[in-house]
Amino acid sequence: MNSANGNDSKKFKGDVRSPGVPSRVVHVRKLPNDINEAEVIGLGLPFGKVTNLLMLKGKNQAFLEMNSEECAQTMVSYYSSVTPVIRNHPIYMQYSTHKELKTDNSPNQVRAQAALQAVNALHGGGMGVGMGVGMGGMGMGGMAIPADPAAMGGAGSQSPVLRVIIENLFYPVTLDVLHQIFSKFGTVLKIITFTKNNQFQALIQYADGLTAQHSKLSLDGQNIYNACCTLRISFSKLTSLNVKYNNDKSRDYTRPDLPTADSQPSLDHQTMQAAAAFAAPGLISASPYGGAHGFPPAFALQQSGLSMPGMPGLASLGMGHGGMAAAAAAANRLGLSGLTASGGHNVLLVSNLNPESVTPHCLFILFGVYGDVMRVKILFNKKENALIQMSDCTQAQLAMSHLNGQRLHGRAMRVTSSKHTTVQLPREGHEDQGLTKDYSNSPLHRFKKPGSKNYSNIFPPSATLHLSNIPPAVVEEDLQRLFASSGSTVKAFKFFQKDRKMALIQMGSVEEAIESLIEFHNHDLGENHHLRVSFSKSTI
């Protein structure tokens, strides 16, 4: 059978899992139940024009037809190395055995065609479409279409260092603005900015080449501000940056102890305020989908889902914050969620916690997956609320984007930026029943070593956990019994073939996995081995 027919969609069984032969039709599996057409189209858009769509919602599957086999190959190749995630569901795709899609006039297909027409009308007109899918476990708050959608860089060009040239520099762009934007795709380790050939340029180093590739694919060709400050991104020949000073021209985020030297501030407070103010047209423009028939007028960001929200007005950006306002303006221009004026704060407010079960230790372990937690305070009079101080604002942003909405002890947590800049410890002699804890010297911090491989293994909560530091004497049954001892369901288990110090264990749900990570991370397995537990992007 060479074509999939929409008439047959109710009894259509999907592809048998074997095809490796390229086709311009891509089979997408394991979609969340509440997926919509626009989100599925968003998976294909960065790689070329999507020419047809067949949704099989009852089977959590879909078929995307690209306009060429080459586009489909680029798409399948990219997603084989960077697993896309929509609302905490890893999505899987492969070539379909079908060579084309045929659709009919059923209500499902009419809706799909309306969505396609709306998107392709905008895409064909050369307008940036702010659609975003969270990839590789990192929450991409709004992946816009690259200028050259198929340009992914060759397999051998995955340096962790990106070279960024900013064209049409009508308004100032600072190191902080670049850090805010590029941090949405992974932890930025180092940045150096300079002017060469009368062009403002930057070198940006990630922990690994895959994150750099993901960032390049998403940001190349985008405008930071409305119709100007265009990002032109390529892979650098360098594999590591040597930063000598932490100032407004260069920064090594793994070495806060570096001197500042004598760098003169390149931009003053008023200049940065002006930059943010001039960015206004890019922020308050209406959603281009507003008038599309049969298409939702705006898409709210849901846990690394599709992003086309109405852009906030300047009032919400906090103009008094100078550089942070400009960073927030730039981030919102690119559809990157959550970067408001409070983006510079490293304290999070967590609400809707279960007051019967929550402890400072459990919050320390969970939020410690995304950064080094310095202090935790559960509020004395409102025990369903807590303040968590991370070591920096990037880690706070990362924790917020991954944990907001996740369920802990039967309740969905709400995670937002706090107005506080630090968590106060109780005064001596004023005990608070152990509700405030200082973890600044904890040996359990995952990110205290500069360039730690933990930076490249940050993934959203998932039902599958990655276990490491397993001693030779511990066997599968021991670990299955341990994880089942808390009342959770163990669905599957697998040791790594090449290294039996590591394994994957699949729990009954994401919530069970979260609680298992909290309970068993650092569990003493004997022989001086403490179990390391983190979320995995893989499934068993």
Coordinates of C-alpha atoms in Angstrom, one line a residue:
M1 CA 0.0 0.0 0.0
N2 CA 1.6 3.2 -1.1
S3 CA -0.9 5.8 0.2
A4 CA -2.7 6.2 3.5
N5 CA -6.3 7.2 3.1
G6 CA -8.2 9.4 5.5
N7 CA -11.4 7.5 4.8
D8 CA -9.9 4.6 6.5
S9 CA -8.5 6.4 9.5
K10 CA -10.7 4.7 12.1
K11 CA -9.6 1.2 11.3
F12 CA -6.1 2.3 10.0
K13 CA -3.5 0.4 12.0
G14 CA -0.5 2.6 11.4
D15 CA 2.8 1.3 10.1
V16 CA 4.5 -2.0 11.1
R17 CA 7.6 -1.0 13.0
S18 CA 10.2 -1.9 10.4
P19 CA 10.7 0.8 7.7
G20 CA 14.1 2.3 7.3
V21 CA 13.5 3.2 3.6
P22 CA 13.2 7.0 3.3
S23 CA 9.8 8.4 2.4
R24 CA 8.5 11.9 2.5
V25 CA 5.7 10.6 4.8
V26 CA 6.9 10.4 8.5
H27 CA 5.1 8.2 11.0
V28 CA 4.8 9.9 14.4
R29 CA 4.0 7.7 17.5
K30 CA 3.3 8.0 21.2
L31 CA 1.6 11.4 21.0
P32 CA -0.1 12.7 24.1
N33 CA -3.9 12.3 24.2
D34 CA -4.7 16.0 24.0
I35 CA -2.4 16.7 21.1
N36 CA -3.7 19.1 18.5
E37 CA -3.0 19.4 14.8
A38 CA -0.9 22.5 15.1
E39 CA 1.5 20.8 17.5
V40 CA 2.0 17.9 15.1
I41 CA 2.6 20.3 12.2
G42 CA 5.1 22.2 14.5
L43 CA 7.3 19.0 14.6
G44 CA 7.8 19.2 10.8
L45 CA 7.9 22.9 10.2
P46 CA 11.6 23.6 11.0
F47 CA 12.6 21.2 8.3
G48 CA 10.4 22.3 5.4
K49 CA 6.9 22.7 4.2
V50 CA 4.3 20.2 5.6
T51 CA 2.1 19.3 2.7
N52 CA -0.4 16.9 4.4
L53 CA -1.4 15.6 7.8
L54 CA -3.4 12.5 8.9
M55 CA -4.3 12.4 12.6
L56 CA -5.0 9.0 14.3
K57 CA -5.9 10.4 17.7
G58 CA -7.4 7.2 19.1
K59 CA -4.0 5.5 18.5
N60 CA -1.9 8.5 19.6
Q61 CA -0.3 8.6 16.2
A62 CA -0.1 10.8 13.2
F63 CA 1.4 10.9 9.6
L64 CA 3.1 14.0 8.4
E65 CA 3.8 14.4 4.7
M66 CA 6.7 16.7 3.9
N67 CA 7.2 18.4 0.5
S68 CA 10.3 16.4 -0.3
E69 CA 12.0 13.2 0.8
E70 CA 15.1 15.3 1.6
C71 CA 13.1 17.3 4.2
A72 CA 11.7 14.1 5.7
Q73 CA 15.2 12.7 5.9
T74 CA 16.6 15.8 7.7
M75 CA 13.6 15.6 10.1
V76 CA 14.0 11.9 11.0
S77 CA 17.7 12.2 11.3
Y78 CA 17.5 15.2 13.7
Y79 CA 14.8 13.6 15.9
S80 CA 16.8 10.3 16.1
S81 CA 19.5 12.2 18.0
V82 CA 17.3 14.8 19.8
T83 CA 14.0 13.2 21.1
P84 CA 11.2 15.8 20.9
V85 CA 9.1 16.1 24.0
I86 CA 5.5 17.5 24.2
R87 CA 4.0 17.9 27.7
N88 CA 6.5 15.4 29.1
H89 CA 5.7 12.8 26.4
P90 CA 8.8 11.7 24.4
I91 CA 7.6 11.5 20.8
Y92 CA 9.0 8.8 18.3
M93 CA 9.1 8.9 14.6
Q94 CA 10.3 6.9 11.6
Y95 CA 9.8 6.8 7.9
S96 CA 6.3 5.6 6.9
T97 CA 5.8 2.7 4.4
H98 CA 3.4 5.1 2.6
K99 CA 4.8 7.3 -0.1
E100 CA 1.9 9.9 0.1
L101 CA -1.2 10.8 2.1
K102 CA -4.7 11.0 0.8
T103 CA -7.3 12.7 3.0
D104 CA -11.1 13.1 2.7
N105 CA -13.7 15.6 4.0
S106 CA -14.3 14.0 7.4
P107 CA -14.4 16.6 10.3
N108 CA -11.0 15.5 11.5
Q109 CA -9.4 15.9 8.1
V110 CA -11.1 19.3 7.5
R111 CA -9.6 20.6 10.8
A112 CA -6.2 19.2 9.8
Q113 CA -6.4 20.9 6.4
A114 CA -7.4 24.2 7.9
A115 CA -4.5 24.1 10.3
L116 CA -2.1 23.2 7.4
Q117 CA -3.4 26.1 5.2
A118 CA -3.1 28.6 8.0
V119 CA 0.5 27.6 8.8
N120 CA 1.7 27.3 5.2
A121 CA 0.2 30.6 4.2
L122 CA 2.4 32.2 6.9
H123 CA 5.4 30.1 6.2
G124 CA 5.2 30.6 2.5
G125 CA 5.0 34.4 3.0
G126 CA 8.4 34.4 4.7
M127 CA 7.1 35.3 8.2
G128 CA 8.6 33.8 11.3
V129 CA 6.2 31.3 12.9
G130 CA 6.7 31.1 16.6
M131 CA 5.8 27.5 17.0
G132 CA 7.8 25.5 19.6
V133 CA 8.3 21.9 20.6
G134 CA 10.4 21.0 23.6
M135 CA 13.3 18.9 22.2
G136 CA 15.9 16.7 23.7
G137 CA 14.3 17.0 27.1
M138 CA 15.2 20.7 27.3
G139 CA 12.1 22.9 27.4
M140 CA 12.1 25.0 24.2
G141 CA 9.7 27.7 25.0
G142 CA 9.2 28.6 21.4
M143 CA 11.1 27.2 18.5
A144 CA 10.8 29.5 15.5
I145 CA 11.5 28.5 12.0
P146 CA 15.2 28.8 11.0
A147 CA 16.1 30.9 8.0
D148 CA 17.5 27.7 6.4
P149 CA 15.2 25.0 7.8
A150 CA 17.2 22.1 6.5
A151 CA 20.6 23.4 7.5
M152 CA 21.6 21.3 10.4
G153 CA 25.4 21.3 10.0
G154 CA 27.2 18.2 8.9
A155 CA 27.6 15.3 11.3
G156 CA 31.2 16.3 11.9
S157 CA 30.4 19.9 12.7
Q158 CA 28.9 19.6 16.1
S159 CA 31.3 21.8 18.1
P160 CA 29.9 22.8 21.4
V161 CA 30.9 26.4 20.5
L162 CA 28.7 28.6 18.3
R163 CA 29.8 31.7 16.5
V164 CA 27.1 34.3 16.5
I165 CA 27.1 37.4 14.2
I166 CA 24.3 40.0 14.8
E167 CA 23.2 41.8 11.7
N168 CA 21.1 45.0 11.5
L169 CA 22.2 46.1 15.0
F170 CA 19.8 49.0 15.5
Y171 CA 19.5 48.5 19.2
P172 CA 22.1 47.3 21.7
V173 CA 22.5 43.6 22.4
T174 CA 24.3 42.7 25.6
L175 CA 26.0 39.6 26.9
D176 CA 23.0 39.2 29.4
V177 CA 20.5 39.3 26.5
L178 CA 22.5 36.6 24.7
H179 CA 22.7 34.5 27.8
Q180 CA 18.9 34.7 28.4
I181 CA 18.1 33.6 24.9
F182 CA 20.7 30.8 24.4
S183 CA 20.1 29.4 27.9
K184 CA 16.6 28.2 26.9
F185 CA 18.2 25.4 24.9
G186 CA 20.7 24.2 27.5
T187 CA 23.2 25.4 30.0
V188 CA 25.6 28.0 28.6
L189 CA 29.1 27.6 30.0
K190 CA 30.9 30.5 28.5
I191 CA 30.4 33.6 26.4
I192 CA 32.9 36.0 24.7
T193 CA 31.6 39.1 22.8
F194 CA 33.7 41.3 20.5
T195 CA 33.5 43.5 17.4
K196 CA 35.1 42.4 14.2
N197 CA 34.8 43.8 10.7
N198 CA 32.4 46.4 12.2
Q199 CA 30.1 43.5 13.2
F200 CA 29.1 42.7 16.8
Q201 CA 29.9 39.0 17.3
A202 CA 29.9 36.4 20.1
L203 CA 31.3 33.0 20.8
I204 CA 28.9 30.9 23.0
Q205 CA 30.0 27.5 24.5
Y206 CA 27.5 24.8 25.6
A207 CA 28.3 21.6 27.4
D208 CA 28.1 19.5 24.3
G209 CA 27.7 19.7 20.5
L210 CA 24.2 18.3 20.4
T211 CA 22.8 21.2 22.5
A212 CA 24.7 23.6 20.3
Q213 CA 23.2 22.0 17.2
H214 CA 19.7 22.2 18.7
S215 CA 20.2 25.9 19.6
K216 CA 21.5 26.7 16.1
L217 CA 18.6 25.0 14.4
S218 CA 16.1 26.9 16.5
L219 CA 17.6 30.4 16.5
D220 CA 19.6 30.9 13.3
G221 CA 18.0 33.7 11.2
Q222 CA 15.7 35.0 14.1
N223 CA 15.4 38.6 15.0
I224 CA 16.0 39.5 18.6
Y225 CA 14.0 42.7 18.3
N226 CA 11.3 43.5 15.8
A227 CA 12.7 43.5 12.3
C228 CA 16.3 44.0 13.5
C229 CA 19.3 42.4 15.4
T230 CA 19.2 39.2 13.3
L231 CA 21.1 36.2 14.6
R232 CA 23.4 34.5 12.1
I233 CA 24.8 31.3 13.7
S234 CA 27.5 28.9 12.7
F235 CA 29.6 26.3 14.4
S236 CA 33.0 27.6 15.6
K237 CA 36.2 25.7 14.8
L238 CA 37.0 26.1 18.5
T239 CA 35.9 23.3 20.9
S240 CA 36.5 25.3 24.1
L241 CA 36.7 29.0 25.1
N242 CA 39.4 30.4 27.4
V243 CA 37.8 33.2 29.4
K244 CA 40.1 35.3 31.5
Y245 CA 37.6 37.9 33.0
N246 CA 34.0 37.9 34.1
N247 CA 32.6 41.3 32.9
D248 CA 30.2 42.8 30.4
K249 CA 32.3 41.5 27.4
S250 CA 33.0 37.9 28.6
R251 CA 31.7 35.5 31.1
D252 CA 32.7 32.0 32.4
Y253 CA 29.6 30.7 34.2
T254 CA 31.6 27.8 35.6
R255 CA 34.2 30.1 37.2
P256 CA 32.5 32.8 39.3
D257 CA 35.8 33.5 41.0
L258 CA 37.4 35.1 37.9
P259 CA 38.5 38.8 38.1
T260 CA 36.6 41.6 36.3
A261 CA 39.7 43.4 34.9
D262 CA 39.2 47.0 33.8
S263 CA 36.4 46.6 31.3
Q264 CA 34.4 49.7 30.8
P265 CA 30.6 49.1 30.8
S266 CA 29.6 49.1 27.2
L267 CA 26.0 50.2 27.9
D268 CA 24.6 52.4 30.6
H269 CA 21.3 51.9 32.4
Q270 CA 19.4 54.5 30.2
T271 CA 20.6 52.9 27.0
M272 CA 19.3 49.5 28.0
Q273 CA 16.0 51.0 29.0
A274 CA 15.8 52.6 25.6
A275 CA 16.6 49.3 23.9
A276 CA 13.8 47.6 25.7
A277 CA 11.4 50.4 24.9
F278 CA 12.3 50.4 21.2
A279 CA 11.7 46.6 21.2
A280 CA 8.0 47.3 21.9
P281 CA 6.6 46.7 18.3
G282 CA 8.0 43.2 18.3
L283 CA 6.4 42.4 21.6
I284 CA 2.8 43.7 21.3
S285 CA 2.1 42.6 17.7
A286 CA -1.0 40.3 17.5
S287 CA -0.8 36.6 16.9
P288 CA -0.5 36.0 13.2
Y289 CA -2.9 33.0 13.6
G290 CA -5.7 35.3 15.0
G291 CA -7.8 35.2 11.9
A292 CA -7.1 31.7 10.7
H293 CA -10.4 29.8 10.2
G294 CA -10.7 26.7 12.3
F295 CA -7.5 27.4 14.1
P296 CA -7.2 28.3 17.8
P297 CA -6.5 32.1 18.1
A298 CA -3.6 31.6 20.4
F299 CA -1.7 28.7 21.9
A300 CA -0.7 28.8 25.5
L301 CA 2.6 27.3 26.4
Q302 CA 2.0 24.0 28.3
Q303 CA 5.2 22.4 29.6
S304 CA 7.4 22.6 26.6
G305 CA 4.4 22.5 24.3
L306 CA 3.4 24.7 21.4
S307 CA 4.0 28.4 21.9
M308 CA 2.2 31.2 20.1
P309 CA 0.9 33.3 23.1
G310 CA -0.2 36.9 22.9
M311 CA 2.9 38.9 23.6
P312 CA 2.8 40.8 26.8
G313 CA 2.9 44.6 26.9
L314 CA 5.8 46.6 28.2
A315 CA 4.3 47.0 31.6
S316 CA 4.9 43.3 32.4
L317 CA 8.6 43.6 31.5
G318 CA 9.6 45.9 34.4
M319 CA 11.3 48.7 32.6
G320 CA 13.3 49.7 35.6
H321 CA 15.4 46.5 35.4
G322 CA 17.5 47.9 32.5
G323 CA 19.4 45.0 31.0
M324 CA 17.0 42.4 32.4
A325 CA 14.1 44.2 30.6
A326 CA 16.0 44.1 27.4
A327 CA 16.7 40.4 27.9
A328 CA 13.1 39.7 28.7
A329 CA 12.0 41.7 25.6
A330 CA 14.4 39.8 23.4
A331 CA 13.3 36.4 24.9
N332 CA 9.6 37.2 24.4
R333 CA 10.3 38.4 20.9
L334 CA 11.6 34.8 20.2
G335 CA 8.7 33.2 22.0
L336 CA 10.8 32.0 24.9
S337 CA 8.5 31.6 27.8
G338 CA 9.0 32.7 31.4
L339 CA 11.7 35.3 30.9
T340 CA 10.0 38.2 32.6
A341 CA 11.6 41.0 34.6
S342 CA 12.0 38.6 37.5
G343 CA 14.1 36.4 35.3
G344 CA 17.2 37.6 37.2
H345 CA 16.0 36.1 40.4
N346 CA 17.4 32.8 41.7
V347 CA 14.6 32.2 44.2
L348 CA 11.5 30.2 43.3
L349 CA 8.1 30.2 44.9
V350 CA 6.6 26.7 44.9
S351 CA 2.9 26.5 45.8
N352 CA 0.1 23.8 46.0
L353 CA 2.4 21.4 47.8
N354 CA 1.0 18.7 50.0
P355 CA 1.6 20.0 53.6
E356 CA 1.3 16.5 55.1
S357 CA 4.1 15.0 53.0
V358 CA 6.5 17.8 51.8
T359 CA 9.9 18.3 53.5
P360 CA 12.8 20.6 52.7
H361 CA 14.9 17.5 51.8
C362 CA 12.4 16.2 49.2
L363 CA 12.4 19.7 47.5
F364 CA 16.2 19.9 47.7
I365 CA 16.6 16.5 45.9
L366 CA 13.9 17.2 43.2
F367 CA 14.9 20.7 42.4
G368 CA 18.6 19.6 42.6
V369 CA 18.1 17.7 39.4
Y370 CA 18.1 21.1 37.5
G371 CA 20.6 23.1 39.6
D372 CA 22.4 23.4 42.9
V373 CA 19.8 24.2 45.7
M374 CA 21.3 26.6 48.3
R375 CA 18.4 26.9 50.7
V376 CA 14.8 25.7 51.2
K377 CA 12.1 27.3 53.4
I378 CA 8.6 25.8 53.8
L379 CA 6.4 28.7 55.0
F380 CA 5.4 28.3 58.7
N381 CA 1.8 29.5 58.4
K382 CA 1.3 28.2 54.8
K383 CA 2.9 24.8 54.6
E384 CA 1.7 24.3 51.0
N385 CA 4.1 27.0 49.9
A386 CA 7.9 27.0 49.9
L387 CA 10.8 29.2 48.8
I388 CA 13.8 27.5 47.0
Q389 CA 17.0 29.4 46.5
M390 CA 19.0 28.1 43.5
S391 CA 22.7 29.0 42.9
D392 CA 21.9 31.2 39.9
C393 CA 19.0 32.5 37.9
T394 CA 19.7 30.2 34.9
Q395 CA 19.2 27.1 37.1
A396 CA 16.1 28.7 38.7
Q397 CA 14.7 29.2 35.2
L398 CA 15.5 25.6 34.2
A399 CA 13.9 24.2 37.3
M400 CA 10.8 26.3 36.8
S401 CA 10.4 25.3 33.1
H402 CA 10.7 21.6 33.9
L403 CA 8.8 21.3 37.2
N404 CA 5.9 23.7 37.0
G405 CA 2.7 21.6 36.7
Q406 CA 4.4 18.3 37.8
R407 CA 2.6 16.2 40.4
L408 CA 4.2 15.6 43.8
H409 CA 2.5 13.7 46.6
G410 CA -0.8 13.9 44.7
R411 CA -0.8 17.6 43.9
A412 CA 0.2 19.6 40.8
M413 CA 3.0 22.0 41.9
R414 CA 3.0 25.6 40.7
V415 CA 6.5 27.0 40.3
T416 CA 7.0 30.8 39.7
S417 CA 9.8 33.3 40.2
S418 CA 9.8 34.9 43.7
K419 CA 10.2 38.6 44.4
H420 CA 12.8 37.5 47.1
T421 CA 16.4 37.5 46.2
T422 CA 17.5 35.2 49.0
V423 CA 16.0 32.8 51.5
Q424 CA 16.5 34.0 55.1
L425 CA 17.6 31.6 57.7
P426 CA 15.8 31.7 61.1
R427 CA 17.6 33.8 63.7
E428 CA 19.5 32.0 66.4
G429 CA 17.2 30.7 69.1
H430 CA 14.2 31.0 66.8
E431 CA 13.7 27.5 65.6
D432 CA 11.0 26.9 62.9
Q433 CA 10.4 23.2 63.3
G434 CA 13.1 22.4 60.8
L435 CA 11.2 24.0 57.9
T436 CA 14.2 26.0 56.7
K437 CA 17.4 24.3 55.7
D438 CA 20.7 25.5 54.3
Y439 CA 22.2 23.2 51.7
S440 CA 25.0 25.5 50.5
N441 CA 27.7 23.1 51.5
S442 CA 25.8 19.9 50.6
P443 CA 27.9 17.1 49.0
L444 CA 24.9 16.2 46.8
H445 CA 25.1 19.2 44.5
R446 CA 25.2 17.9 40.9
F447 CA 26.7 20.9 39.2
K448 CA 29.5 22.2 41.4
K449 CA 32.2 20.7 39.2
P450 CA 32.9 23.1 36.2
G451 CA 32.0 21.4 32.9
S452 CA 30.4 18.4 34.6
K453 CA 28.7 15.9 32.3
N454 CA 25.6 16.4 34.4
Y455 CA 25.1 19.7 32.4
S456 CA 24.4 17.7 29.3
N457 CA 22.1 15.2 31.0
I458 CA 19.3 17.4 32.1
F459 CA 15.9 16.1 31.0
P460 CA 12.2 16.8 31.9
P461 CA 10.6 14.5 34.5
S462 CA 9.7 11.1 32.8
A463 CA 8.5 7.7 34.0
T464 CA 11.9 6.2 33.1
L465 CA 14.8 6.9 35.6
H466 CA 18.5 6.6 34.9
L467 CA 20.4 4.8 37.7
S468 CA 24.2 4.9 38.1
N469 CA 27.0 4.0 40.6
I470 CA 25.5 0.5 41.0
P471 CA 28.0 -1.8 42.7
P472 CA 28.8 -5.2 41.1
A473 CA 27.1 -7.3 43.8
V474 CA 23.7 -5.6 43.2
V475 CA 21.5 -7.4 40.7
E476 CA 18.3 -6.5 38.9
E477 CA 16.0 -8.1 41.5
D478 CA 17.6 -6.0 44.3
L479 CA 16.9 -2.8 42.5
Q480 CA 13.4 -3.8 41.4
R481 CA 12.6 -4.7 45.0
L482 CA 14.1 -1.5 46.3
F483 CA 12.0 0.7 44.0
A484 CA 8.8 -1.3 44.6
S485 CA 9.3 -1.0 48.4
S486 CA 7.8 2.5 48.4
G487 CA 4.5 1.1 46.9
S488 CA 5.4 2.2 43.3
T489 CA 5.0 0.0 40.3
V490 CA 8.1 -1.1 38.4
K491 CA 7.1 -1.7 34.8
A492 CA 10.5 -2.5 33.3
F493 CA 14.3 -2.7 34.1
K494 CA 17.4 -2.9 31.9
F495 CA 21.1 -2.8 32.7
F496 CA 23.3 -0.9 30.2
Q497 CA 25.1 -3.6 28.1
K498 CA 28.5 -2.0 28.1
D499 CA 28.4 -0.7 31.7
R500 CA 26.5 -2.6 34.5
K501 CA 27.1 0.3 36.8
M502 CA 24.2 2.0 35.0
A503 CA 20.6 0.9 34.4
L504 CA 17.2 2.2 33.3
I505 CA 14.1 1.6 35.4
Q506 CA 10.6 2.4 34.2
M507 CA 8.0 3.3 36.9
G508 CA 4.2 3.2 36.6
S509 CA 3.9 7.0 36.0
V510 CA 5.9 10.3 36.0
E511 CA 4.6 11.1 39.5
E512 CA 5.8 7.7 40.8
A513 CA 9.2 8.3 39.1
I514 CA 9.5 11.8 40.8
E515 CA 8.8 10.3 44.2
S516 CA 11.2 7.4 43.6
L517 CA 13.9 9.8 42.6
I518 CA 13.4 11.8 45.8
E519 CA 13.4 8.6 47.9
F520 CA 16.3 6.7 46.4
H521 CA 18.8 9.3 45.0
N522 CA 21.9 8.8 47.2
H523 CA 20.5 5.5 48.7
D524 CA 23.3 3.5 50.2
L525 CA 23.7 0.3 48.2
G526 CA 26.7 -0.9 50.3
E527 CA 30.4 -1.3 49.3
N528 CA 30.6 2.6 49.6
H529 CA 28.3 3.0 46.6
H530 CA 25.5 5.6 46.8
L531 CA 22.9 5.3 44.1
R532 CA 22.6 8.2 41.6
V533 CA 19.1 8.8 40.2
S534 CA 18.1 11.1 37.4
F535 CA 15.4 11.4 34.7
S536 CA 16.1 9.7 31.4
K537 CA 15.2 10.7 27.9
S538 CA 15.1 7.0 26.9
T539 CA 12.4 4.4 27.3
I540 CA 12.8 0.7 27.8

